[in-house]
Short mmCIF file of C-alpha atoms in Angstrom, two decimals:
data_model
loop_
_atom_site.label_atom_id
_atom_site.label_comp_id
_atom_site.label_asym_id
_atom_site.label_seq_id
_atom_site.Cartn_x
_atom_site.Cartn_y
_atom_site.Cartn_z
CA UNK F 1 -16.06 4.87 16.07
CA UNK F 2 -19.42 7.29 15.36
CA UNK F 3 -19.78 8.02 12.08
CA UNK F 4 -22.06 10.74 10.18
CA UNK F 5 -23.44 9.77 7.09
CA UNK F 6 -22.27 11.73 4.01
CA UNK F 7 -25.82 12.73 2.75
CA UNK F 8 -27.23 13.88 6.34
CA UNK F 9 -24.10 16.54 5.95
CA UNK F 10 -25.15 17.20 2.67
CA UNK F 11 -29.19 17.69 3.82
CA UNK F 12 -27.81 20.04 6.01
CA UNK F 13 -25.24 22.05 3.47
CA UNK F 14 -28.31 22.27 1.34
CA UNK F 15 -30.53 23.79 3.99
CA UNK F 16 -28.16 26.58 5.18
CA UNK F 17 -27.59 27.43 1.51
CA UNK F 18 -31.50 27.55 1.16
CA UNK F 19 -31.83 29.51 4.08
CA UNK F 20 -29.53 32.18 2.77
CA UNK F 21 -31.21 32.06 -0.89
CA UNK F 22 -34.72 32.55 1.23
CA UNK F 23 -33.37 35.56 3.25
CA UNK F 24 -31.90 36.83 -0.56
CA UNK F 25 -35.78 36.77 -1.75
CA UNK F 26 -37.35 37.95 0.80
CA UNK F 27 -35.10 41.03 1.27
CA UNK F 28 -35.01 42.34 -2.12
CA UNK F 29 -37.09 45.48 -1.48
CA UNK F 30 -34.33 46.78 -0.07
CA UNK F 31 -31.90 47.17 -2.58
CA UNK F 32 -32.46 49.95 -5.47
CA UNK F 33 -32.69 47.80 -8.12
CA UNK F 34 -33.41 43.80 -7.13
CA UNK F 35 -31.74 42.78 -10.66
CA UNK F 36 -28.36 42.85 -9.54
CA UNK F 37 -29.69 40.63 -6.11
CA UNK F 38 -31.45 38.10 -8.61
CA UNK F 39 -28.08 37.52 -10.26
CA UNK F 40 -26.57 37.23 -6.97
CA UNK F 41 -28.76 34.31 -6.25
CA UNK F 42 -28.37 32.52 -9.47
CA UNK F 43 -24.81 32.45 -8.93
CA UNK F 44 -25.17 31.29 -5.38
CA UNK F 45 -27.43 28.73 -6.20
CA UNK F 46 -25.24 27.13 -8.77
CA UNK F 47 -22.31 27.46 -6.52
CA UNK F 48 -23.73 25.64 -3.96
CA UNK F 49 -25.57 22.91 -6.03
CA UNK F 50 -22.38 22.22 -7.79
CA UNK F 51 -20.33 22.02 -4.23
CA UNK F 52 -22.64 19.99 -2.67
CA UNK F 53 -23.69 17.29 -5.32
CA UNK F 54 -22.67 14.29 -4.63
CA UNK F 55 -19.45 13.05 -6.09
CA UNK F 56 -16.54 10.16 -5.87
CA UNK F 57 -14.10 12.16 -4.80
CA UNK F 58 -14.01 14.31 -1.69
CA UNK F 59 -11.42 16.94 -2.51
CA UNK F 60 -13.13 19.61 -4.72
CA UNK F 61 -12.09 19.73 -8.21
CA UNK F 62 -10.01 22.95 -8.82
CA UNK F 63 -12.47 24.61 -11.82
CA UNK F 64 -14.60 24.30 -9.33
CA UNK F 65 -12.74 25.62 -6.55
CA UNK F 66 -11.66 28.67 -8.50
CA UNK F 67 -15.57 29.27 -9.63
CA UNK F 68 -16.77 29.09 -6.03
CA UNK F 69 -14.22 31.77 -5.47
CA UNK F 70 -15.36 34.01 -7.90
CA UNK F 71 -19.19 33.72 -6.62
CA UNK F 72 -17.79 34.74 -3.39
CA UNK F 73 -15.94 37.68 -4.89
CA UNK F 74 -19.06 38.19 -7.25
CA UNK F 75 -21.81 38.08 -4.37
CA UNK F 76 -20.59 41.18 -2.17
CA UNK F 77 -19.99 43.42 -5.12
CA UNK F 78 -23.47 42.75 -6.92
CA UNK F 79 -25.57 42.57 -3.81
CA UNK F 80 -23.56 45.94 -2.02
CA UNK F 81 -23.95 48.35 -5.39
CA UNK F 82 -27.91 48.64 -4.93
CA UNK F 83 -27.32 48.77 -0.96
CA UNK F 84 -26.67 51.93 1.62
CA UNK F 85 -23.64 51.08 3.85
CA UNK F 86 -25.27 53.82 6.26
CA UNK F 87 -28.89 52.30 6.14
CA UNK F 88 -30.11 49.49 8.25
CA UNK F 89 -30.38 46.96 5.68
CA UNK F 90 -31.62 44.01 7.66
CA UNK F 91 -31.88 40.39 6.14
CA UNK F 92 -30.32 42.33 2.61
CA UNK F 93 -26.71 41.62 3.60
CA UNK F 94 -27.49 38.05 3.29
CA UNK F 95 -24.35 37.48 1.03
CA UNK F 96 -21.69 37.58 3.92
CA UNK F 97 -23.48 34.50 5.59
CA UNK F 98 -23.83 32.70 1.80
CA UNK F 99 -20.30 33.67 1.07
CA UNK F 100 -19.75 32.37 4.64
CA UNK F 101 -21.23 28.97 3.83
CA UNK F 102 -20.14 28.51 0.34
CA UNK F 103 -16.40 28.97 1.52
CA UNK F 104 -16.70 26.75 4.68
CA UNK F 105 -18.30 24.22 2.26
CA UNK F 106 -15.03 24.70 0.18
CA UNK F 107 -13.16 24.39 2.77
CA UNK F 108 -14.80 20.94 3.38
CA UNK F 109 -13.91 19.97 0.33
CA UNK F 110 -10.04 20.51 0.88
CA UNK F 111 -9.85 23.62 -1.17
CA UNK F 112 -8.37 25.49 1.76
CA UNK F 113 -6.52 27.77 -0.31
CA UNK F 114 -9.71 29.13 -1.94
CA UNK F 115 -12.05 29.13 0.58
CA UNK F 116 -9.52 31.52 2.81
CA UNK F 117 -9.14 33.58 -0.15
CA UNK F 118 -13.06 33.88 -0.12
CA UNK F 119 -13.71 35.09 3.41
CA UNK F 120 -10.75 37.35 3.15
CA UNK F 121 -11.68 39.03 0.15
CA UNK F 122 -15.21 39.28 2.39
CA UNK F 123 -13.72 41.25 4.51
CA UNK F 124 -11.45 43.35 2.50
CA UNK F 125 -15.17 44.50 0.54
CA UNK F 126 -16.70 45.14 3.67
CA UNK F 127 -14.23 47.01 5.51
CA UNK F 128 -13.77 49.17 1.82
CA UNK F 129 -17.69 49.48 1.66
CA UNK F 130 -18.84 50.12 5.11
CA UNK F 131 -15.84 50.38 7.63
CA UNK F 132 -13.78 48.46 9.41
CA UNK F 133 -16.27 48.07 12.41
CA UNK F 134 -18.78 46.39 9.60
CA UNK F 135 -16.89 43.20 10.21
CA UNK F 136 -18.57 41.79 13.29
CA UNK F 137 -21.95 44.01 12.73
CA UNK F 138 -22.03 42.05 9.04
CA UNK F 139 -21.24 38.61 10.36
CA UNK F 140 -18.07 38.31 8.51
CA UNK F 141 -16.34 38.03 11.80
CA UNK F 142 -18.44 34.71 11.94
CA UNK F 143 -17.66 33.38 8.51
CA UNK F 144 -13.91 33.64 8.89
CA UNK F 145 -14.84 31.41 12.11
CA UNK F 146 -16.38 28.76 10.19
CA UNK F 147 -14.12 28.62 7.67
CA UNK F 148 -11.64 28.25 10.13
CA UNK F 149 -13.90 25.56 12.04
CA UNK F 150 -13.75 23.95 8.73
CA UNK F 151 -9.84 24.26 7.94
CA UNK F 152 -9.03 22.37 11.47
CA UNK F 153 -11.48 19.79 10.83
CA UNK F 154 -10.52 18.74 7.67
CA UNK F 155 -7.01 18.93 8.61
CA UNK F 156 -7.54 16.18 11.42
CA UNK F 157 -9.41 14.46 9.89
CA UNK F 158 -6.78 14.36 7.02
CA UNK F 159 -4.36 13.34 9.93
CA UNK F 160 -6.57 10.42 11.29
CA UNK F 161 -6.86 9.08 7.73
CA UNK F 162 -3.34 9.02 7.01
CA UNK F 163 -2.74 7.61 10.70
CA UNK F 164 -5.36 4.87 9.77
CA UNK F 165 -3.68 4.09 6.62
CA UNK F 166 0.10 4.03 8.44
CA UNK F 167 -1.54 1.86 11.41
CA UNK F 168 -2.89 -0.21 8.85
CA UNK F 169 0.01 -0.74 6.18
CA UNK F 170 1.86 -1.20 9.88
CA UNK F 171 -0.87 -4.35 11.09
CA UNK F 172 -0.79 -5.56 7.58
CA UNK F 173 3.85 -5.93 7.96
CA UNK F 174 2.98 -7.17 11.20
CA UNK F 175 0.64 -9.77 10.48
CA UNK F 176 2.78 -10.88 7.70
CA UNK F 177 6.15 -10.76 9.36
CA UNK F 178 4.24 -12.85 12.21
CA UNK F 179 2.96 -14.78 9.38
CA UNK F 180 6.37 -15.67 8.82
CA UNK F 181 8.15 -16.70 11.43
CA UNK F 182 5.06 -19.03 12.17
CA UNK F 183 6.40 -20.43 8.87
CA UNK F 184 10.00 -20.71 9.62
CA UNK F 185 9.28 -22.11 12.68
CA UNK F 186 7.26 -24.89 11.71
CA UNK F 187 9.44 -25.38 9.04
CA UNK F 188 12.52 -25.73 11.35
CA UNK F 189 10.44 -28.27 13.65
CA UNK F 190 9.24 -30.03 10.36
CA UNK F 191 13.08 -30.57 8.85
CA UNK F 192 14.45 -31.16 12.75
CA UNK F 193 11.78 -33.88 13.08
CA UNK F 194 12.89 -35.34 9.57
CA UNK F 195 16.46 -34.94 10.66
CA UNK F 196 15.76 -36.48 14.11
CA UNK F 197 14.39 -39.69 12.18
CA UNK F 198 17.07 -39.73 9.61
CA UNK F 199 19.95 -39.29 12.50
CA UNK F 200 18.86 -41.36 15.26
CA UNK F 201 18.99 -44.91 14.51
CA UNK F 202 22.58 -44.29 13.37
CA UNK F 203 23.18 -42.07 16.38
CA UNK F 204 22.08 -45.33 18.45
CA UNK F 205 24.02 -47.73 16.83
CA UNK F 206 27.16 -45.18 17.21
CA UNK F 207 26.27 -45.88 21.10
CA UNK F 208 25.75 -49.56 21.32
CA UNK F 209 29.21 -49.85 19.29
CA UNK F 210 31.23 -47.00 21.65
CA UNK F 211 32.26 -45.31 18.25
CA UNK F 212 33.60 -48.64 16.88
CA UNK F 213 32.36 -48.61 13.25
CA UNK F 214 32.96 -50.38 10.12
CA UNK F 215 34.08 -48.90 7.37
CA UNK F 216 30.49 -49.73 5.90
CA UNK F 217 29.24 -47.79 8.98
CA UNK F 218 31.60 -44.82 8.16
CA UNK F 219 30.58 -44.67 4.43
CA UNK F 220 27.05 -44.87 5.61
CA UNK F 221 27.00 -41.77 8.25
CA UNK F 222 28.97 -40.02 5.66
CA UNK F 223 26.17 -40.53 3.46
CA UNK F 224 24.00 -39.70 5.91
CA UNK F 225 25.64 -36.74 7.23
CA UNK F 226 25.28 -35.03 3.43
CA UNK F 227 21.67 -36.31 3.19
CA UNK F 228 20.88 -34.09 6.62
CA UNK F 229 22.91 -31.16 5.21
CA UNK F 230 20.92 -31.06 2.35
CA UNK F 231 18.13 -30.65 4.15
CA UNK F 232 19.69 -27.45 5.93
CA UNK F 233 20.57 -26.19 2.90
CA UNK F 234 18.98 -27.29 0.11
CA UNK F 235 15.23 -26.66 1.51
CA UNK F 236 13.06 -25.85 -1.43
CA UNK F 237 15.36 -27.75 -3.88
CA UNK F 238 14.34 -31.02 -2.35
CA UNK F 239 11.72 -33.60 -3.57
CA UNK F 240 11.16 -37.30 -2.94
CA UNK F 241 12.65 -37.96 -6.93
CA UNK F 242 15.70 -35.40 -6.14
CA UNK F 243 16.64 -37.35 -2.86
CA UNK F 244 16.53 -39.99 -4.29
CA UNK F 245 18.75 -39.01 -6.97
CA UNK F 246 21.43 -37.22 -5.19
CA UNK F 247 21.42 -40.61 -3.04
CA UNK F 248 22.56 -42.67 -6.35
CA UNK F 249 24.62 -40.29 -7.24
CA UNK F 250 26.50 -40.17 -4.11
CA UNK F 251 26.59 -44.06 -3.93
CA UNK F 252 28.51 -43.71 -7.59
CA UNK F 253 31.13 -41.38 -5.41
CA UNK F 254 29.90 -38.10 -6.98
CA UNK F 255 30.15 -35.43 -4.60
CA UNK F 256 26.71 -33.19 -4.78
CA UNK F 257 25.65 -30.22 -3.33
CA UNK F 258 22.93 -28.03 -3.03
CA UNK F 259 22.47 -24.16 -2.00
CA UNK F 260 19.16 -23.13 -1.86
CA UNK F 261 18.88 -19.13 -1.33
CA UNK F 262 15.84 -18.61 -2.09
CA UNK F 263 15.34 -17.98 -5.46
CA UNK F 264 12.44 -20.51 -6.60
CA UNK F 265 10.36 -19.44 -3.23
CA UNK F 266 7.93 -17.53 -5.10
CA UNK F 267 7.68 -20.08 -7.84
CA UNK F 268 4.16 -21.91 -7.26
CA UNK F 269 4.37 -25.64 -6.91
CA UNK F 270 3.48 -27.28 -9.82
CA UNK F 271 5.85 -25.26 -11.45
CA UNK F 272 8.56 -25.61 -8.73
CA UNK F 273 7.96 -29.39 -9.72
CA UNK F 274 8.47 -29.10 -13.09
CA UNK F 275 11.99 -27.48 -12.47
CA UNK F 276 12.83 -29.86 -9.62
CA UNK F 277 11.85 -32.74 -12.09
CA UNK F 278 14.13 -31.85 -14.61
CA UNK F 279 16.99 -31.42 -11.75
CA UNK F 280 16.72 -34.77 -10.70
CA UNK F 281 16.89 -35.79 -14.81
CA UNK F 282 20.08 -34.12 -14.73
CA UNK F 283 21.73 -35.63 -11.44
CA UNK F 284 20.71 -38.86 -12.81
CA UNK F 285 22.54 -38.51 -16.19
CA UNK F 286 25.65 -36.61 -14.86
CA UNK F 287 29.05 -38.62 -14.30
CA UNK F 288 30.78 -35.68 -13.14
CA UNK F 289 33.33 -36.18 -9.90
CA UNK F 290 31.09 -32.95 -8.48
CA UNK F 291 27.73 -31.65 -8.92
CA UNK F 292 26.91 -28.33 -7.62
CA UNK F 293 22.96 -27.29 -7.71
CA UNK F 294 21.79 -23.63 -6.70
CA UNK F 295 18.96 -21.32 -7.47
CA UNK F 296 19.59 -18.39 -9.27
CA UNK F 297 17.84 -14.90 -7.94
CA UNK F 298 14.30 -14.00 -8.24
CA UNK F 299 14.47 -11.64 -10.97
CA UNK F 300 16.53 -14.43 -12.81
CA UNK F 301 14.78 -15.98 -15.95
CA UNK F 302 16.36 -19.04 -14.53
CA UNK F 303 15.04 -20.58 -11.64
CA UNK F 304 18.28 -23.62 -11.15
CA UNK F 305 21.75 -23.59 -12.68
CA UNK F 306 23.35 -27.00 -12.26
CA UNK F 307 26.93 -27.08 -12.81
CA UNK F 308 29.09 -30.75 -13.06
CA UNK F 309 32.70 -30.65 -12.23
CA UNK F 310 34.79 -33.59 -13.43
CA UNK F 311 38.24 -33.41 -11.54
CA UNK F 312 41.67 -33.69 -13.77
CA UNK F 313 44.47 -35.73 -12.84
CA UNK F 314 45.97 -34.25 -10.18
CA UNK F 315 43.66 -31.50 -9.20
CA UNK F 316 41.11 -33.02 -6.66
CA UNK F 317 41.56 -30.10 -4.15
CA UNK F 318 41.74 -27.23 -6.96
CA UNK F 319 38.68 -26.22 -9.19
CA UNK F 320 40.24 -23.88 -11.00
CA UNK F 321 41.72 -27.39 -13.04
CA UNK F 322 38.12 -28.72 -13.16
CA UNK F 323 36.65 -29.17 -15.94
CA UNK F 324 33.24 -29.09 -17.09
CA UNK F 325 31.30 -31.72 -17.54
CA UNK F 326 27.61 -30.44 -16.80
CA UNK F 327 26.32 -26.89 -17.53
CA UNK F 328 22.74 -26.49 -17.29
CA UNK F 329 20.37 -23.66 -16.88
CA UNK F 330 16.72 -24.77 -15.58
CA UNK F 331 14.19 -21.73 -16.72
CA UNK F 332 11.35 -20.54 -14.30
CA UNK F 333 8.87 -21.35 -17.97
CA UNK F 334 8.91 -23.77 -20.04
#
């Protein structure tokens, strides 16, 4: 990608306005009276030194815009009154190439609105001052080129910024949607590999015994098969002291589970300890007949809401009977 410096375009704004302020000068013997010329050129200058200093912003601000478009309203009108339309008058019609310049700078500047206004009021003077046929003798056939040069440029270039920024907001989705499924993937390898090691030494003995199990055995892959489930579906809710927990608990016949959906993902992890701490505090103390563990959403001020279930006579199978044993909120702050 070539790139132009910003203050090589500005050298260059400032040496066409020059030139035009130089032609002004040197032409004033022309005109009837230079006073109205010499005003001509103090406005000019201060147009053009106030358009091209450097600033933050690129876009022109608009009390700016709307001076620069009085100058080039201005210029014409003072320069024209001490001038012949019939006359040869040489390097003395200066203004149409300033006003040219000035407006094309505008234009630059994403003032399109003002700098078109410019050139056309150009050319509505002229043709009112000299004729219709002054436009291309004057040069104001040229400046409604360059402002035009201008308008396309700044509109692709407006184009290929806002394309950079889409392409760029579009890598940054990409990278982080890439990002992850890198995660979920290890992730999944990382709890399959846990589950593999947790599963297969009773999966072998299930072999060597053709399916013939104790009821020891049976308790034990029962136990098992909720400690692997967990880890499906508990993810982020699981630490070495809530494991272990949820293990004692189910030894004392309380039925646990946990539903991770992802609302304590965002949570950092000494935080995410602290909650998961006090989780495993509660597990511990609870002698409900059910304990059910799941994270509340992300906009939650809670980040767990642990709920213990102790059955009534009678009512194993129906919740609605249960009744409360455990109700506890875990906040995201302590």
């Amino acid at each position: 990608m070539i790139s132009i410096p910003r203050w090589l375009l500005l050298v260059l704004g400032a040496l066409f306005s020059a030139y035009h302020v130089v032609l002004g000068i040197y032409s004033l013997g022309r005109a009837e009276s230079p006073w109205p010329a010499v005003v001509a050129l103090f406005l000019y200058t201060v147009a053009t030194t106030l358009s091209l200093w450097p600033a933050k912003r690129v876009r022109m601000p608009d009390w700016l815009a709307a001076f620069d478009l009085a100058v080039s309203i201005v210029l014409p009108l003072l320069v024209t009154s001490q001038l012949d339309p019939d006359a040869e008058n040489g390097y003395a019609t200066w203004y149409v190439a300033a006003v040219g310049t000035l407006m094309t700078i505008t234009a630059a500047r994403r003032q399109l609105t003002a700098a078109w206004l410019g050139v056309i009021a150009l050319a509505v003077q002229s043709v009112v001052w000299a004729g219709p046929f002054s436009l291309g003798g004057l040069g104001v056939i040229g400046s409604l080129v360059w402002v035009g040069i201008a308008h396309m440029l700044t509109s692709a270039l407006a184009n290929a910024a806002r394309e950079t920024r889409r392409y760029a907001q579009a890598e940054r989705e990409a990278a982080a949607w890439q990002a992850a499924q890198d995660a979920h993937l290890f992730e999944g390898r990382m709890r399959l590999a846990h589950t593999n090691r947790l599963a297969a030494p009773m999966l072998r003995r299930i072999a060597d015994r053709g399916g013939a199990l104790t009821e020891a055995q049976q308790a034990e892959c029962r136990m098992l098969e909720a400690a692997i489930r967990d880890e499906i579906r508990g993810r982020m809710l699981l630490t070495d002291a809530v494991r272990f927990e949820v293990q004692r608990a189910r030894a004392r016949g309380i039925t646990v589970t946990l539903l991770d959906e992802g609302g304590i993902d965002d949570l950092d992890e000494a935080t995410r300890n602290r909650v998961l701490s006090r989780l495993a505090d509660a597990v511990a103390g609870s002698s409900a007949d059910r304990i059910i563990v799941r994270t509340a959403a992300e906009a939650s001020p809670v980040a767990v809401t642990v709920v213990g279930l102790r059955e009534s006579d009678g009512s194993a199978s129906d919740s609605d009977e249960a009744e409360v044993e455990l109700w506890l909120e875990i906040p995201r702050a302590f």
